[in-house]
PDB file of C-alpha atoms in Angstrom:
ATOM      1  CA  MET A   1      14.500  18.384  22.380  1.00 51.00           C
ATOM      2  CA  ALA A   2      14.824  21.531  20.316  1.00 58.00           C
ATOM      3  CA  ASP A   3      11.329  21.072  18.818  1.00 65.00           C
ATOM      4  CA  THR A   4       9.078  21.126  21.895  1.00 70.00           C
ATOM      5  CA  LYS A   5       5.397  21.878  21.549  1.00 67.00           C
ATOM      6  CA  THR A   6       3.449  23.970  24.008  1.00 74.00           C
ATOM      7  CA  LEU A   7      -0.144  23.520  25.006  1.00 72.00           C
ATOM      8  CA  GLU A   8      -1.123  26.445  22.765  1.00 72.00           C
ATOM      9  CA  ASP A   9       0.438  24.714  19.740  1.00 68.00           C
ATOM     10  CA  LEU A  10      -1.607  21.593  20.435  1.00 63.00           C
ATOM     11  CA  LYS A  11      -4.751  23.670  20.857  1.00 67.00           C
ATOM     12  CA  ASP A  12      -4.132  25.255  17.440  1.00 66.00           C
ATOM     13  CA  VAL A  13      -3.711  21.815  15.891  1.00 58.00           C
ATOM     14  CA  MET A  14      -6.988  20.592  17.422  1.00 59.00           C
ATOM     15  CA  GLU A  15      -8.872  23.645  16.151  1.00 61.00           C
ATOM     16  CA  GLY A  16      -7.445  23.194  12.670  1.00 56.00           C
ATOM     17  CA  THR A  17      -5.506  26.460  12.660  1.00 56.00           C
ATOM     18  CA  VAL A  18      -1.891  25.444  12.322  1.00 53.00           C
ATOM     19  CA  PRO A  19       0.726  28.218  12.185  1.00 55.00           C
ATOM     20  CA  ALA A  20       2.785  28.109   9.021  1.00 55.00           C
ATOM     21  CA  ALA A  21       6.584  28.369   8.920  1.00 55.00           C
ATOM     22  CA  ASP A  22       6.442  32.122   8.263  1.00 58.00           C
ATOM     23  CA  GLY A  23       4.282  32.719  11.362  1.00 57.00           C
ATOM     24  CA  THR A  24       0.936  33.200   9.596  1.00 58.00           C
ATOM     25  CA  VAL A  25      -2.051  31.076  10.561  1.00 53.00           C
ATOM     26  CA  ALA A  26      -3.520  28.797   7.907  1.00 52.00           C
ATOM     27  CA  ALA A  27      -7.277  28.466   7.434  1.00 52.00           C
ATOM     28  CA  PRO A  28      -9.110  25.470   8.938  1.00 52.00           C
ATOM     29  CA  SER A  29      -8.676  22.343   6.839  1.00 52.00           C
ATOM     30  CA  ALA A  30     -12.381  21.523   6.457  1.00 69.00           C
ATOM     31  CA  ALA A  31     -14.614  24.531   5.865  1.00 83.00           C
ATOM     32  CA  LEU A  32     -18.333  24.169   6.549  1.00 83.00           C
ATOM     33  CA  PRO A  33     -20.670  24.296   3.544  1.00 84.00           C
ATOM     34  CA  GLU A  34     -22.893  27.308   3.002  1.00 88.00           C
ATOM     35  CA  PRO A  35     -26.373  27.171   4.601  1.00 85.00           C
ATOM     36  CA  LYS A  36     -29.178  26.340   2.145  1.00 88.00           C
ATOM     37  CA  ILE A  37     -31.869  28.884   2.988  1.00 88.00           C
ATOM     38  CA  ASP A  38     -34.610  30.024   0.580  1.00 88.00           C
ATOM     39  CA  GLU A  39     -35.899  33.572   0.061  1.00 91.00           C
ATOM     40  CA  HIS A  40     -38.451  33.112   2.885  1.00 91.00           C
ATOM     41  CA  GLY A  41     -35.728  32.273   5.416  1.00 90.00           C
ATOM     42  CA  ARG A  42     -36.572  28.546   5.503  1.00 93.00           C
ATOM     43  CA  ALA A  43     -34.560  25.383   4.993  1.00 94.00           C
ATOM     44  CA  TYR A  44     -36.210  22.480   3.132  1.00 96.00           C
ATOM     45  CA  ALA A  45     -35.466  18.771   3.297  1.00 95.00           C
ATOM     46  CA  THR A  46     -37.136  15.473   2.461  1.00 96.00           C
ATOM     47  CA  GLY A  47     -37.189  12.719   5.066  1.00 95.00           C
ATOM     48  CA  LYS A  48     -38.037   9.062   4.461  1.00 95.00           C
ATOM     49  CA  ARG A  49     -38.807   6.073   6.676  1.00 95.00           C
ATOM     50  CA  LYS A  50     -40.443   2.784   5.619  1.00 93.00           C
ATOM     51  CA  ASN A  51     -43.066   3.831   3.034  1.00 94.00           C
ATOM     52  CA  SER A  52     -43.477   7.375   4.401  1.00 95.00           C
ATOM     53  CA  ILE A  53     -42.156  10.511   2.747  1.00 96.00           C
ATOM     54  CA  ALA A  54     -42.073  13.828   4.626  1.00 96.00           C
ATOM     55  CA  ARG A  55     -41.429  17.245   3.134  1.00 96.00           C
ATOM     56  CA  VAL A  56     -40.132  19.489   5.922  1.00 96.00           C
ATOM     57  CA  TRP A  57     -39.538  23.245   6.114  1.00 96.00           C
ATOM     58  CA  ILE A  58     -37.926  24.819   9.192  1.00 95.00           C
ATOM     59  CA  LYS A  59     -37.548  28.488  10.057  1.00 93.00           C
ATOM     60  CA  PRO A  60     -36.599  30.347  13.236  1.00 94.00           C
ATOM     61  CA  GLY A  61     -39.518  30.558  15.628  1.00 93.00           C
ATOM     62  CA  ASN A  62     -40.834  29.394  18.975  1.00 93.00           C
ATOM     63  CA  GLY A  63     -41.018  25.629  18.423  1.00 91.00           C
ATOM     64  CA  LYS A  64     -44.425  25.184  16.756  1.00 95.00           C
ATOM     65  CA  ILE A  65     -44.617  21.935  14.767  1.00 94.00           C
ATOM     66  CA  THR A  66     -47.364  21.574  12.157  1.00 96.00           C
ATOM     67  CA  VAL A  67     -47.907  18.288  10.317  1.00 96.00           C
ATOM     68  CA  ASN A  68     -50.329  18.180   7.361  1.00 95.00           C
ATOM     69  CA  GLY A  69     -51.953  21.423   8.508  1.00 95.00           C
ATOM     70  CA  ARG A  70     -52.606  20.127  12.032  1.00 95.00           C
ATOM     71  CA  ASP A  71     -50.729  20.625  15.291  1.00 95.00           C
ATOM     72  CA  GLN A  72     -48.379  17.787  16.222  1.00 94.00           C
ATOM     73  CA  GLU A  73     -50.428  16.920  19.351  1.00 94.00           C
ATOM     74  CA  VAL A  74     -53.462  16.320  17.149  1.00 95.00           C
ATOM     75  CA  TYR A  75     -51.726  14.478  14.302  1.00 96.00           C
ATOM     76  CA  PHE A  76     -49.407  12.346  16.443  1.00 95.00           C
ATOM     77  CA  ALA A  77     -51.629  11.529  19.414  1.00 94.00           C
ATOM     78  CA  ARG A  78     -49.187   9.073  21.027  1.00 95.00           C
ATOM     79  CA  PRO A  79     -46.496  10.800  23.120  1.00 95.00           C
ATOM     80  CA  VAL A  80     -43.829   8.385  21.840  1.00 96.00           C
ATOM     81  CA  LEU A  81     -44.266   9.681  18.295  1.00 95.00           C
ATOM     82  CA  ARG A  82     -43.909  13.276  19.466  1.00 94.00           C
ATOM     83  CA  LEU A  83     -40.720  12.304  21.328  1.00 95.00           C
ATOM     84  CA  ILE A  84     -39.308  10.810  18.116  1.00 94.00           C
ATOM     85  CA  ILE A  85     -39.894  14.104  16.299  1.00 93.00           C
ATOM     86  CA  ALA A  86     -38.324  16.169  19.095  1.00 92.00           C
ATOM     87  CA  GLN A  87     -35.145  14.043  19.287  1.00 93.00           C
ATOM     88  CA  ALA A  88     -33.315  15.975  16.569  1.00 92.00           C
ATOM     89  CA  PHE A  89     -33.875  19.295  18.344  1.00 92.00           C
ATOM     90  CA  GLN A  90     -32.782  17.859  21.705  1.00 93.00           C
ATOM     91  CA  VAL A  91     -29.520  16.462  20.312  1.00 92.00           C
ATOM     92  CA  ALA A  92     -28.806  19.750  18.528  1.00 90.00           C
ATOM     93  CA  GLU A  93     -29.798  21.711  21.667  1.00 90.00           C
ATOM     94  CA  ARG A  94     -32.270  23.791  19.644  1.00 90.00           C
ATOM     95  CA  VAL A  95     -35.522  23.003  21.496  1.00 90.00           C
ATOM     96  CA  ASP A  96     -38.162  25.714  20.842  1.00 89.00           C
ATOM     97  CA  SER A  97     -35.840  27.505  18.402  1.00 91.00           C
ATOM     98  CA  TYR A  98     -37.434  26.552  15.078  1.00 94.00           C
ATOM     99  CA  ASP A  99     -40.935  26.298  13.674  1.00 94.00           C
ATOM    100  CA  VAL A 100     -41.567  23.196  11.574  1.00 95.00           C
ATOM    101  CA  ILE A 101     -44.065  22.794   8.745  1.00 96.00           C
ATOM    102  CA  ALA A 102     -44.257  19.247   7.396  1.00 96.00           C
ATOM    103  CA  THR A 103     -46.389  17.412   4.889  1.00 97.00           C
ATOM    104  CA  VAL A 104     -46.159  13.653   5.157  1.00 96.00           C
ATOM    105  CA  LYS A 105     -47.818  10.842   3.228  1.00 96.00           C
ATOM    106  CA  GLY A 106     -47.640   7.077   2.982  1.00 94.00           C
ATOM    107  CA  GLY A 107     -47.117   4.384   5.592  1.00 92.00           C
ATOM    108  CA  GLY A 108     -48.393   4.430   9.146  1.00 94.00           C
ATOM    109  CA  LEU A 109     -47.991   6.899  11.966  1.00 95.00           C
ATOM    110  CA  SER A 110     -44.736   5.379  13.253  1.00 94.00           C
ATOM    111  CA  GLY A 111     -43.091   5.546   9.839  1.00 94.00           C
ATOM    112  CA  GLN A 112     -44.410   9.055   9.334  1.00 96.00           C
ATOM    113  CA  ALA A 113     -42.916  10.204  12.651  1.00 95.00           C
ATOM    114  CA  GLY A 114     -39.573   8.714  11.628  1.00 95.00           C
ATOM    115  CA  ALA A 115     -39.784  10.417   8.243  1.00 96.00           C
ATOM    116  CA  VAL A 116     -40.522  13.796   9.858  1.00 96.00           C
ATOM    117  CA  ARG A 117     -37.552  13.330  12.223  1.00 95.00           C
ATOM    118  CA  HIS A 118     -35.294  12.488   9.274  1.00 96.00           C
ATOM    119  CA  GLY A 119     -36.538  15.565   7.403  1.00 95.00           C
ATOM    120  CA  ILE A 120     -36.050  17.827  10.431  1.00 95.00           C
ATOM    121  CA  THR A 121     -32.518  16.494  10.865  1.00 95.00           C
ATOM    122  CA  LYS A 122     -31.585  17.150   7.243  1.00 94.00           C
ATOM    123  CA  ALA A 123     -33.199  20.603   7.302  1.00 94.00           C
ATOM    124  CA  LEU A 124     -31.269  21.494  10.474  1.00 94.00           C
ATOM    125  CA  THR A 125     -28.001  20.536   8.793  1.00 93.00           C
ATOM    126  CA  TYR A 126     -28.942  22.710   5.810  1.00 94.00           C
ATOM    127  CA  TYR A 127     -29.835  25.675   8.060  1.00 93.00           C
ATOM    128  CA  GLU A 128     -26.851  25.251  10.412  1.00 92.00           C
ATOM    129  CA  PRO A 129     -24.112  23.083   8.850  1.00 92.00           C
ATOM    130  CA  ALA A 130     -22.218  22.987  12.172  1.00 92.00           C
ATOM    131  CA  LEU A 131     -24.980  20.754  13.610  1.00 91.00           C
ATOM    132  CA  ARG A 132     -24.123  17.907  11.233  1.00 92.00           C
ATOM    133  CA  ARG A 133     -21.531  16.315  13.536  1.00 92.00           C
ATOM    134  CA  PRO A 134     -23.759  15.837  16.644  1.00 92.00           C
ATOM    135  CA  LEU A 135     -26.746  14.746  14.555  1.00 93.00           C
ATOM    136  CA  LYS A 136     -24.598  12.274  12.620  1.00 93.00           C
ATOM    137  CA  ALA A 137     -23.186  10.882  15.879  1.00 93.00           C
ATOM    138  CA  ALA A 138     -26.748  10.335  17.127  1.00 92.00           C
ATOM    139  CA  GLY A 139     -27.539   8.421  13.918  1.00 92.00           C
ATOM    140  CA  PHE A 140     -30.304  10.704  12.667  1.00 93.00           C
ATOM    141  CA  ILE A 141     -28.843  11.642   9.277  1.00 93.00           C
ATOM    142  CA  THR A 142     -28.659   8.101   7.951  1.00 93.00           C
ATOM    143  CA  ARG A 143     -31.903   6.971   6.306  1.00 92.00           C
ATOM    144  CA  ASP A 144     -33.233   3.732   7.769  1.00 90.00           C
ATOM    145  CA  SER A 145     -33.597   1.716   4.570  1.00 90.00           C
ATOM    146  CA  ARG A 146     -35.592  -1.163   6.049  1.00 92.00           C
ATOM    147  CA  VAL A 147     -38.929  -1.619   4.278  1.00 91.00           C
ATOM    148  CA  VAL A 148     -41.556  -4.353   4.299  1.00 92.00           C
ATOM    149  CA  GLU A 149     -40.622  -7.309   2.129  1.00 94.00           C
ATOM    150  CA  ARG A 150     -43.046  -8.038  -0.698  1.00 95.00           C
ATOM    151  CA  LYS A 151     -45.330 -11.085  -0.745  1.00 96.00           C
ATOM    152  CA  LYS A 152     -44.245 -13.907  -3.048  1.00 96.00           C
ATOM    153  CA  TYR A 153     -46.607 -16.122  -5.009  1.00 96.00           C
ATOM    154  CA  GLY A 154     -47.142 -19.581  -3.508  1.00 94.00           C
ATOM    155  CA  LYS A 155     -46.541 -18.202   0.001  1.00 95.00           C
ATOM    156  CA  ALA A 156     -48.937 -17.053   2.698  1.00 95.00           C
ATOM    157  CA  LYS A 157     -46.845 -13.929   3.352  1.00 95.00           C
ATOM    158  CA  ALA A 158     -43.374 -12.854   2.284  1.00 95.00           C
ATOM    159  CA  ARG A 159     -41.729 -16.020   3.624  1.00 96.00           C
ATOM    160  CA  LYS A 160     -44.393 -17.932   5.539  1.00 96.00           C
ATOM    161  CA  SER A 161     -45.572 -21.104   3.800  1.00 94.00           C
ATOM    162  CA  PHE A 162     -48.943 -22.777   3.965  1.00 94.00           C
ATOM    163  CA  GLN A 163     -49.295 -25.750   6.302  1.00 93.00           C
ATOM    164  CA  PHE A 164     -47.790 -28.872   4.765  1.00 91.00           C
ATOM    165  CA  SER A 165     -49.968 -31.976   4.458  1.00 91.00           C
ATOM    166  CA  LYS A 166     -48.800 -35.261   2.949  1.00 89.00           C
ATOM    167  CA  ARG A 167     -52.315 -36.320   1.930  1.00 82.00           C
TER     168      ARG A 167
END
C-alpha cells in the first residue's frame, strides 16, 4: 500500500486538475469554448420547433422578454406557453438576469414557444458556455425534430383512408 490516495488527490481528479509527476498541476482536460458575444454585448441563436423558427438575442438585463415587438404576456397569452419559455432560465438559475428579444415566424403558438425556448437555450450556452451541461441534462439543447407528416394522394389525411365500400 505504498501508493495510497488522499481525499485531496481524489478531489483534484474530479476537478480535472491532476498533479503531474514533477509536482506541477496540469490544466483541466476539457476547456470551455469562448463565449460568442457580438459588439453590442448580445448572444444570438436560432431555435426551431415544428414549423416555427425563432431568432433570439439575449443580453444582461432584468428579465424582459419581447417577442415580435410585443411583450411576452401579450404575444403568448396562455400561461403554459410563458412557462415553456421560462424553463431554460429556471434550469440555468438565471431568472430575471437576461433580456430577450425574439422574432418568430411559422407554425402555431405552441411551436413558436418551443422555438423561442430552444433559441434561448442555445443563446445561453453561447453567452455562458458553463451552462451547457445543466441545459443538456434537461433536454433543452436537442432540437425536437418531429414535424407534421405530409398528406399523400389517395388518402384523406397523411395516413387516414376514405371509408371502404364494396359496392
